[in-house]
């Protein structure tokens, strides 16, 4: 019996929101950074982006996460106002969970001794900021003075402790403690104040705002001492700011699509040192919404979620780019054993290389949404939420001109004959259409509701799965389809059908969590009792040598069966993807790739025992 182990993870990218900054943070000990996507908190190693760890225990979308000063614990907040404190290593054991605010948490910080946490955000009542003991949740202070959502908070890293907060009421508030109480408030900004940060040496703090300005204050008294120079300043809202480890420089990012490095003098004024431009097409997706100065790395995050990593010691060096998906990855295709293509419904197609990870996005001329996706080496076939099917030629990383074919109603499923890929089968609610190239060669209507279809790799046969759980087999001669037989075994609507690469078998899965492997010649069930999922089966894949079949389900599991052995000797991966597995493909006989709701792609290695 073989064993399955995780060999690579291609991480999702941070969830972003138009007109808001996102606050990412780093580890005090290593080059790891933390960001959130939906309900997951991602720990990504900047030196090796394939070294990823995901924490998925939040019940609501997570918003912000921070390492404790000793690097052992991580505190993360979500939109329900809950803060969870959990171990940074191994199994991410939960230490504490507190309900801190009544609305979403926008920022949280640890005190330098690791004993207290301050969190700020939105609330339905009065308390927009709370500071509490990390082990007991006891309040340490009263935070008055804000009337609207508090976007950011910071803890002074040296004694005497201070807390500073800023928010949508244009205020920067300063508190002394512990126990913390209101000391003074600044109204220098004329728009939302998006981010406030203390310098690591504890002498100053800076606030940046949507009014394109940044102000620097004295740390102990909270008096304003200087500002970022307005010549060569940002031309759009400044969303985030981060100090260099030596407290002499700051990095800011803005909606004007640029990042700037400033030198902060002793008297507290900021002079521009360099403007960094991140590669991109110049669309709104290139607006920068998050930044972090992590040791020798300058990290920026764009609205499209792309992460650029600059080197602090050599700012002229072009940055490393990491990107990926932000939304549920619904389809995967392995073009050859090295390349993997993944698509998500927002119309993004990403190319991955085994062992390297992200290798670029495929830019289609027509960037429509994607519901169904199929790919071979030279072209991709997609359909969205209208009546069109697109055939786009593929040349390396470039997509050629796409041609669209109108099939009359919204496609439910599409399938390419892998050995003669100009032949494609498109299933709609009421019937099926066969394409040769971009020409419709035949279409027939059914008297049953079709859900999915598969065309044999040699183009000689097609199987249509129905809402009624029956498999309708059609033989294809020339351009005509004729009904052959109907197979009845499934007890739920068919959700996926796949032919084996050697053409001798096919496998089908249904919404009632069951799968079957059929012998193609005799039309009998070859492998039965594949009933180990606890929810509907979303996807299915064959290994290239046709000896194994893998199923992925809404229950977050991937199960691999060997065709020649009984279903009881299966291999299962539990919790492969938070929220369900939606894409599955073998790149070779020993590696299976999965994707899912958590927008990550994972490669699992089979080691024969």
Short mmCIF file of C-alpha atoms in Angstrom, two decimals, residues 115-371:
data_model
loop_
_atom_site.label_atom_id
_atom_site.label_comp_id
_atom_site.label_asym_id
_atom_site.label_seq_id
_atom_site.Cartn_x
_atom_site.Cartn_y
_atom_site.Cartn_z
CA UNK A 115 1.31 39.90 28.15
CA UNK A 116 -1.32 42.19 26.61
CA UNK A 117 -3.08 42.50 23.27
CA UNK A 118 -4.80 45.59 21.88
CA UNK A 119 -7.42 45.12 19.15
CA UNK A 120 -9.35 47.73 17.20
CA UNK A 121 -12.08 47.70 14.59
CA UNK A 122 -15.79 48.17 14.23
CA UNK A 123 -18.45 47.72 16.88
CA UNK A 124 -22.17 48.06 17.19
CA UNK A 125 -21.90 49.66 20.64
CA UNK A 126 -19.31 52.02 22.03
CA UNK A 127 -16.17 49.95 22.46
CA UNK A 128 -14.14 50.26 19.23
CA UNK A 129 -10.81 49.46 20.91
CA UNK A 130 -10.01 46.95 23.63
CA UNK A 131 -6.81 45.97 25.40
CA UNK A 132 -6.81 42.74 27.41
CA UNK A 133 -4.49 40.28 29.14
CA UNK A 134 -3.60 37.52 26.68
CA UNK A 135 -4.18 34.66 29.12
CA UNK A 136 -7.33 35.76 30.95
CA UNK A 137 -9.01 38.27 28.64
CA UNK A 138 -9.31 40.86 31.45
CA UNK A 139 -9.66 44.46 30.26
CA UNK A 140 -6.69 46.74 30.86
CA UNK A 141 -8.02 50.24 30.30
CA UNK A 142 -10.78 52.39 28.87
CA UNK A 143 -10.53 53.62 25.30
CA UNK A 144 -12.79 56.62 24.69
CA UNK A 145 -12.44 59.20 21.99
CA UNK A 146 -13.34 57.40 18.76
CA UNK A 147 -16.74 57.67 17.12
CA UNK A 148 -16.19 55.57 13.97
CA UNK A 149 -14.40 52.39 12.91
CA UNK A 150 -10.83 52.26 14.24
CA UNK A 151 -8.62 51.03 11.39
CA UNK A 152 -5.30 50.63 13.15
CA UNK A 153 -3.68 50.50 16.57
CA UNK A 154 -0.09 50.28 17.81
CA UNK A 155 1.69 49.42 21.05
CA UNK A 156 4.83 51.32 22.04
CA UNK A 157 7.65 48.72 21.98
CA UNK A 158 9.47 50.13 25.05
CA UNK A 159 8.41 51.23 28.55
CA UNK A 160 6.59 53.42 29.57
CA UNK A 161 3.81 51.73 27.58
CA UNK A 162 1.58 53.76 25.31
CA UNK A 163 -1.15 52.83 22.82
CA UNK A 164 -2.03 54.88 19.77
CA UNK A 165 -5.09 54.36 17.55
CA UNK A 166 -6.46 55.91 14.36
CA UNK A 167 -9.57 55.54 12.29
CA UNK A 168 -12.35 56.74 10.01
CA UNK A 169 -13.14 59.76 12.21
CA UNK A 170 -9.81 61.33 10.97
CA UNK A 171 -8.40 61.16 14.52
CA UNK A 172 -5.13 59.87 15.93
CA UNK A 173 -5.68 59.12 19.64
CA UNK A 174 -2.99 58.64 22.26
CA UNK A 175 -3.44 56.60 25.47
CA UNK A 176 -1.19 56.24 28.55
CA UNK A 177 -1.11 53.24 30.85
CA UNK A 178 -1.52 50.51 31.87
CA UNK A 179 -4.35 50.66 32.80
CA UNK A 180 -4.77 52.70 29.65
CA UNK A 181 -6.68 55.95 29.60
CA UNK A 182 -7.21 58.70 27.05
CA UNK A 183 -4.49 61.39 27.01
CA UNK A 184 -4.80 63.41 23.81
CA UNK A 185 -6.11 63.42 20.26
CA UNK A 186 -4.74 64.80 16.96
CA UNK A 187 -6.79 66.10 14.09
CA UNK A 188 -4.05 66.84 11.56
CA UNK A 189 -5.47 64.49 8.92
CA UNK A 190 -8.39 65.45 6.71
CA UNK A 191 -9.45 61.94 5.66
CA UNK A 192 -9.49 58.32 6.94
CA UNK A 193 -6.31 57.52 8.89
CA UNK A 194 -5.42 54.04 7.58
CA UNK A 195 -2.39 52.93 9.53
CA UNK A 196 -0.35 53.93 12.58
CA UNK A 197 2.97 52.34 13.58
CA UNK A 198 5.63 52.77 16.29
CA UNK A 199 9.29 52.71 15.32
CA UNK A 200 11.06 49.58 16.65
CA UNK A 201 13.32 51.69 18.94
CA UNK A 202 10.25 53.25 20.56
CA UNK A 203 11.14 56.92 19.93
CA UNK A 204 8.54 57.91 17.30
CA UNK A 205 5.33 56.84 15.65
CA UNK A 206 3.88 57.62 12.23
CA UNK A 207 0.32 57.86 10.92
CA UNK A 208 -0.65 57.71 7.23
CA UNK A 209 -3.98 58.62 5.72
CA UNK A 210 -6.18 58.78 2.63
CA UNK A 211 -5.40 62.52 2.50
CA UNK A 212 -2.01 61.47 0.98
CA UNK A 213 -0.08 62.73 4.05
CA UNK A 214 2.02 61.09 6.72
CA UNK A 215 2.76 62.65 10.14
CA UNK A 216 5.47 61.71 12.64
CA UNK A 217 4.97 62.07 16.40
CA UNK A 218 7.09 61.84 19.53
CA UNK A 219 6.49 58.46 21.15
CA UNK A 220 6.31 59.28 24.86
CA UNK A 221 4.27 62.49 24.82
CA UNK A 222 2.37 61.99 21.58
CA UNK A 223 3.24 65.46 20.22
CA UNK A 224 3.49 65.92 16.45
CA UNK A 225 7.09 66.61 15.41
CA UNK A 226 7.23 66.33 11.62
CA UNK A 227 5.77 64.99 8.40
CA UNK A 228 6.65 63.19 5.17
CA UNK A 229 7.75 65.74 2.56
CA UNK A 230 4.89 66.63 0.23
CA UNK A 231 7.08 67.19 -2.83
CA UNK A 232 7.54 63.78 -4.50
CA UNK A 233 4.77 62.61 -2.15
CA UNK A 234 2.10 60.04 -2.95
CA UNK A 235 -0.64 61.08 -5.38
CA UNK A 236 -3.25 58.72 -3.93
CA UNK A 237 -4.46 57.44 -0.56
CA UNK A 238 -1.65 55.97 1.57
CA UNK A 239 -2.91 52.60 2.81
CA UNK A 240 -0.08 51.21 4.93
CA UNK A 241 3.30 52.02 6.44
CA UNK A 242 6.12 49.91 7.88
CA UNK A 243 9.37 50.87 9.68
CA UNK A 244 12.81 49.53 8.88
CA UNK A 245 14.41 47.47 11.70
CA UNK A 246 16.87 50.33 12.48
CA UNK A 247 14.00 52.87 12.85
CA UNK A 248 15.63 55.27 10.37
CA UNK A 249 13.40 54.61 7.33
CA UNK A 250 9.78 53.83 6.53
CA UNK A 251 8.08 52.15 3.58
CA UNK A 252 4.66 53.44 2.43
CA UNK A 253 2.27 52.12 -0.22
CA UNK A 254 -0.51 53.93 -1.96
CA UNK A 255 -3.40 53.80 -4.41
CA UNK A 256 -1.14 55.63 -6.91
CA UNK A 257 0.40 52.16 -7.61
CA UNK A 258 3.79 53.07 -6.12
CA UNK A 259 5.71 52.25 -2.95
CA UNK A 260 8.09 54.82 -1.47
CA UNK A 261 11.02 54.48 0.92
CA UNK A 262 11.54 57.55 3.16
CA UNK A 263 14.45 58.52 5.38
CA UNK A 264 13.25 59.83 8.74
CA UNK A 265 15.61 62.38 10.24
CA UNK A 266 16.20 62.94 13.98
CA UNK A 267 13.86 65.95 13.99
CA UNK A 268 11.05 63.75 12.65
CA UNK A 269 10.74 64.87 9.04
CA UNK A 270 10.67 62.41 6.18
CA UNK A 271 12.65 62.82 2.97
CA UNK A 272 12.02 60.59 -0.08
CA UNK A 273 14.84 58.12 -0.69
CA UNK A 274 13.41 56.03 -3.52
CA UNK A 275 10.16 55.27 -5.31
CA UNK A 276 9.64 51.57 -6.05
CA UNK A 277 7.43 50.56 -8.93
CA UNK A 278 5.93 47.12 -8.95
CA UNK A 279 5.61 45.31 -12.29
CA UNK A 280 2.07 45.20 -13.64
CA UNK A 281 -0.22 46.33 -16.41
CA UNK A 282 -1.20 49.61 -14.77
CA UNK A 283 -4.84 48.65 -14.14
CA UNK A 284 -6.62 49.16 -10.82
CA UNK A 285 -5.39 45.74 -9.72
CA UNK A 286 -1.91 47.27 -9.40
CA UNK A 287 -2.93 49.72 -6.65
CA UNK A 288 -0.83 48.86 -3.61
CA UNK A 289 -2.77 48.18 -0.42
CA UNK A 290 -0.32 46.54 1.99
CA UNK A 291 3.37 46.61 2.88
CA UNK A 292 5.90 45.20 5.33
CA UNK A 293 9.60 45.77 6.00
CA UNK A 294 10.72 42.30 7.11
CA UNK A 295 14.46 42.23 7.90
CA UNK A 296 16.09 42.54 4.46
CA UNK A 297 12.84 42.15 2.51
CA UNK A 298 10.48 44.92 1.45
CA UNK A 299 7.10 43.33 0.78
CA UNK A 300 4.22 45.05 -1.03
CA UNK A 301 0.75 43.68 -1.78
CA UNK A 302 -1.40 44.93 -4.66
CA UNK A 303 -5.19 45.10 -4.91
CA UNK A 304 -5.02 42.09 -7.24
CA UNK A 305 -3.26 40.24 -4.40
CA UNK A 306 0.17 39.97 -6.03
CA UNK A 307 3.05 40.04 -3.56
CA UNK A 308 6.29 41.77 -4.65
CA UNK A 309 9.45 41.26 -2.61
CA UNK A 310 12.24 43.85 -2.95
CA UNK A 311 15.67 43.56 -1.38
CA UNK A 312 16.35 46.29 1.20
CA UNK A 313 20.09 46.21 0.55
CA UNK A 314 19.65 46.64 -3.21
CA UNK A 315 16.51 48.61 -4.04
CA UNK A 316 17.33 48.71 -7.76
CA UNK A 317 17.09 44.96 -8.08
CA UNK A 318 13.81 43.92 -9.70
CA UNK A 319 11.44 42.32 -7.19
CA UNK A 320 10.44 38.67 -6.86
CA UNK A 321 6.76 38.27 -7.66
CA UNK A 322 4.48 35.77 -5.96
CA UNK A 323 0.88 35.51 -6.97
CA UNK A 324 -1.93 33.01 -7.20
CA UNK A 325 -5.66 32.79 -6.65
CA UNK A 326 -7.84 34.74 -4.27
CA UNK A 327 -11.03 32.76 -4.92
CA UNK A 328 -12.12 29.11 -5.08
CA UNK A 329 -10.05 27.18 -7.68
CA UNK A 330 -12.63 25.20 -9.63
CA UNK A 331 -10.51 23.42 -12.24
CA UNK A 332 -7.00 22.06 -12.71
CA UNK A 333 -5.21 20.77 -15.79
CA UNK A 334 -1.76 19.21 -16.04
CA UNK A 335 -0.46 20.20 -19.46
CA UNK A 336 2.61 18.00 -19.15
CA UNK A 337 4.35 16.58 -16.10
CA UNK A 338 5.86 19.96 -15.11
CA UNK A 339 3.17 22.56 -15.82
CA UNK A 340 -0.09 22.84 -13.96
CA UNK A 341 -2.85 25.26 -14.97
CA UNK A 342 -5.50 26.28 -12.45
CA UNK A 343 -8.56 28.43 -12.98
CA UNK A 344 -10.92 30.17 -10.58
CA UNK A 345 -14.39 31.49 -11.35
CA UNK A 346 -13.28 35.14 -11.34
CA UNK A 347 -11.60 34.47 -14.70
CA UNK A 348 -8.02 34.01 -13.51
CA UNK A 349 -5.86 31.26 -15.00
CA UNK A 350 -2.51 30.69 -13.27
CA UNK A 351 0.40 28.61 -14.48
CA UNK A 352 2.47 26.70 -11.89
CA UNK A 353 5.76 24.83 -12.30
CA UNK A 354 6.50 21.86 -10.04
CA UNK A 355 9.28 22.70 -7.60
CA UNK A 356 9.16 26.45 -8.37
CA UNK A 357 5.55 27.42 -7.85
CA UNK A 358 4.02 30.52 -9.40
CA UNK A 359 5.09 31.08 -12.97
CA UNK A 360 2.67 33.67 -14.30
CA UNK A 361 -0.94 34.39 -15.15
CA UNK A 362 -2.40 33.62 -18.54
CA UNK A 363 -3.79 36.88 -19.84
CA UNK A 364 -6.76 36.25 -22.09
CA UNK A 365 -7.99 39.03 -24.36
CA UNK A 366 -11.55 38.38 -23.16
CA UNK A 367 -11.29 38.20 -19.39
CA UNK A 368 -14.69 36.64 -18.72
CA UNK A 369 -15.70 34.53 -15.74
CA UNK A 370 -14.90 30.82 -15.88
CA UNK A 371 -17.29 28.08 -14.88
#
